Tab-separated table of C-alpha atoms in Angstrom:
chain	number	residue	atom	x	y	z
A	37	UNK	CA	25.113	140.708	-47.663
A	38	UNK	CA	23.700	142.158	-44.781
A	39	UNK	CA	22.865	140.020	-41.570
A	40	UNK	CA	19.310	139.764	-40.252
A	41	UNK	CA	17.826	139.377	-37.143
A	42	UNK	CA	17.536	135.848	-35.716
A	43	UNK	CA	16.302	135.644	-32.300
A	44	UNK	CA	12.889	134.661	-31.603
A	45	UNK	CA	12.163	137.771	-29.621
A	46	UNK	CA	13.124	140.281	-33.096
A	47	UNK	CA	10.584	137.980	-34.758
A	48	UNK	CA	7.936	138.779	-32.065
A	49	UNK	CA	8.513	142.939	-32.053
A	50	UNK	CA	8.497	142.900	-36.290
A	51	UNK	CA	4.713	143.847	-37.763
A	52	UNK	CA	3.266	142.018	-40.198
A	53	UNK	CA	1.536	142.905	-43.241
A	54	UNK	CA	-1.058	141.311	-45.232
A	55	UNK	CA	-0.105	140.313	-48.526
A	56	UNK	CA	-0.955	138.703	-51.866
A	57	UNK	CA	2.603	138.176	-53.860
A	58	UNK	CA	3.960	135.367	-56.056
A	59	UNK	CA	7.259	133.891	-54.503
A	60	UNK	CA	10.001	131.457	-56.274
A	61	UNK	CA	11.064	129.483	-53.147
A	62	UNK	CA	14.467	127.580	-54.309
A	63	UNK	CA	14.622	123.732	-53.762
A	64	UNK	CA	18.078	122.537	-55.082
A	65	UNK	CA	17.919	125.063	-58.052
A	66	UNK	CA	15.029	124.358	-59.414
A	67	UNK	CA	11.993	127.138	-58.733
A	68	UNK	CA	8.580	126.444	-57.194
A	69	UNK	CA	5.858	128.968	-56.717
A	70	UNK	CA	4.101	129.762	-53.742
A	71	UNK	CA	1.605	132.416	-52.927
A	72	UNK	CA	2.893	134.854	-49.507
A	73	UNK	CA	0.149	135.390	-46.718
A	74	UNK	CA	2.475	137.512	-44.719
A	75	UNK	CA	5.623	139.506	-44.536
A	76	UNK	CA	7.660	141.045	-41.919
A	77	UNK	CA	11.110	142.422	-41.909
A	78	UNK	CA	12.361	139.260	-40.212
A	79	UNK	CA	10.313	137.006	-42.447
A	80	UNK	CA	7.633	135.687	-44.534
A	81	UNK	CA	4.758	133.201	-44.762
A	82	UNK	CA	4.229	131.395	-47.559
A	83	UNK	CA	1.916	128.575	-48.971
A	84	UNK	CA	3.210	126.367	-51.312
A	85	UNK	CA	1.316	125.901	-54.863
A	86	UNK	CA	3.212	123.172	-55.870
A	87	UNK	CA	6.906	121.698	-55.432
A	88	UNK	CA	8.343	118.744	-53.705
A	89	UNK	CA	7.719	118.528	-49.822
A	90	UNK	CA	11.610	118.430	-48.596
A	91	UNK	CA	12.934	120.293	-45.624
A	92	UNK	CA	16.685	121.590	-46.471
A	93	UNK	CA	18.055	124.139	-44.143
A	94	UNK	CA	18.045	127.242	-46.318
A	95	UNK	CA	16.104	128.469	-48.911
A	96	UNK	CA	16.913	130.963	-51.582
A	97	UNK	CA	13.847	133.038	-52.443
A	98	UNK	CA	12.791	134.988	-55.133
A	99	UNK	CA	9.974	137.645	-54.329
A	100	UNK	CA	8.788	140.196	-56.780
A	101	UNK	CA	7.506	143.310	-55.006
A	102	UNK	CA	4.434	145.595	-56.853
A	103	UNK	CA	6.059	149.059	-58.120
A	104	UNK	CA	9.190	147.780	-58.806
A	105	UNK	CA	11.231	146.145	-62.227
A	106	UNK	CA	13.240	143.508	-60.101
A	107	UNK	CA	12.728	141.031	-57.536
A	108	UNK	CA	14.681	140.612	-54.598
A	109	UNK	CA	16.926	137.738	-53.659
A	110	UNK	CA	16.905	136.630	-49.629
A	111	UNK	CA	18.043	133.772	-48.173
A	112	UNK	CA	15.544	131.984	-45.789
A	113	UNK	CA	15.868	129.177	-43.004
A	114	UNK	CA	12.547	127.147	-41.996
A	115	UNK	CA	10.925	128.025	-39.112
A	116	UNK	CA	8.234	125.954	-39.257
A	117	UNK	CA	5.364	124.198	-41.632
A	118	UNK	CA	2.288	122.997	-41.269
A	119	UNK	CA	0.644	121.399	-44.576
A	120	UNK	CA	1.018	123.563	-47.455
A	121	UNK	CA	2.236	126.478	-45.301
A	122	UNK	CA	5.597	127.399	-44.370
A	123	UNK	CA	7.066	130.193	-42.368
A	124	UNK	CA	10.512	131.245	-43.287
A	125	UNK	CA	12.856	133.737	-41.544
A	126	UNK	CA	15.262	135.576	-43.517
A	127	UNK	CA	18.486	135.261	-42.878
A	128	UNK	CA	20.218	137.165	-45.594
A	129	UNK	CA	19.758	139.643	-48.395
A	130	UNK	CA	21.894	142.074	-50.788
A	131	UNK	CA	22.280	145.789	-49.511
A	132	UNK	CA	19.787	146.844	-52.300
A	133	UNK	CA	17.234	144.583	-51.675
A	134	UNK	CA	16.969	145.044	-47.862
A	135	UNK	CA	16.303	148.614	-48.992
A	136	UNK	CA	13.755	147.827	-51.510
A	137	UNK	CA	11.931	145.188	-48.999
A	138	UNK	CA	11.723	148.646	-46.395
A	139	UNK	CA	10.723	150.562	-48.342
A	140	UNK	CA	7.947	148.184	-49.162
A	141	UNK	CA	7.081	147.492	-45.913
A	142	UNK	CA	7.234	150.983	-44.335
A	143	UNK	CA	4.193	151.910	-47.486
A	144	UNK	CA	2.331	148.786	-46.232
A	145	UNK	CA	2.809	149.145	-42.929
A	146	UNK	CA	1.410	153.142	-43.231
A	147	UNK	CA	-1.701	152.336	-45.114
């Protein structure tokens, strides 16, 4: 698993990109959709559909990314929510999916 960044100051340099993507957020093993706003390499924004309103200190997320025949896996911590919005930095992902989630945002982030 590779490490990602964590200081507040990575999170301010990373671009964001508009998006519209479904997004199994993890709450004690059980799935919950939400809908993401926003992604950067150090994170993602997501509103919740539906799902219990706990705060737990990491998050396993599912996201499915257009063009491709898997989702990726990352690990998430809370960064902060406001109503049915959450921000969520990622703290974690699989060699394979880091790739995928560049390559993803480098094709976003040229349009």
């Amino acid at each position: 698993m590779l490490p990602m960044p964590t200081s507040s100051h990575a999170r301010r340099l990373d671009r964001r990109t508009n998006v519209d993507l479904f997004v199994n957020k993890y709450v004690d093993g059980y799935p919950h959709l939400c809908s993401a706003l926003d992604i950067s390499w150090s994170g993602i924004r997501l509103e919740t559909a539906f799902g219990p309103e706990v705060h737990r200190e990491f998050y396993p997320i599912e996201l499915g990314l257009p063009d491709s025949d898997r989702a990726i896996w990352v690990w998430t911590r809370p960064v902060w929510t406001a109503k049915r919005q959450q921000a969520l930095r990622f703290v974690g992902m699989d060699a394979p999916d880091s790739r995928a989630l560049a390559r993803y945002l480098a094709r976003r982030l040229e349009a």
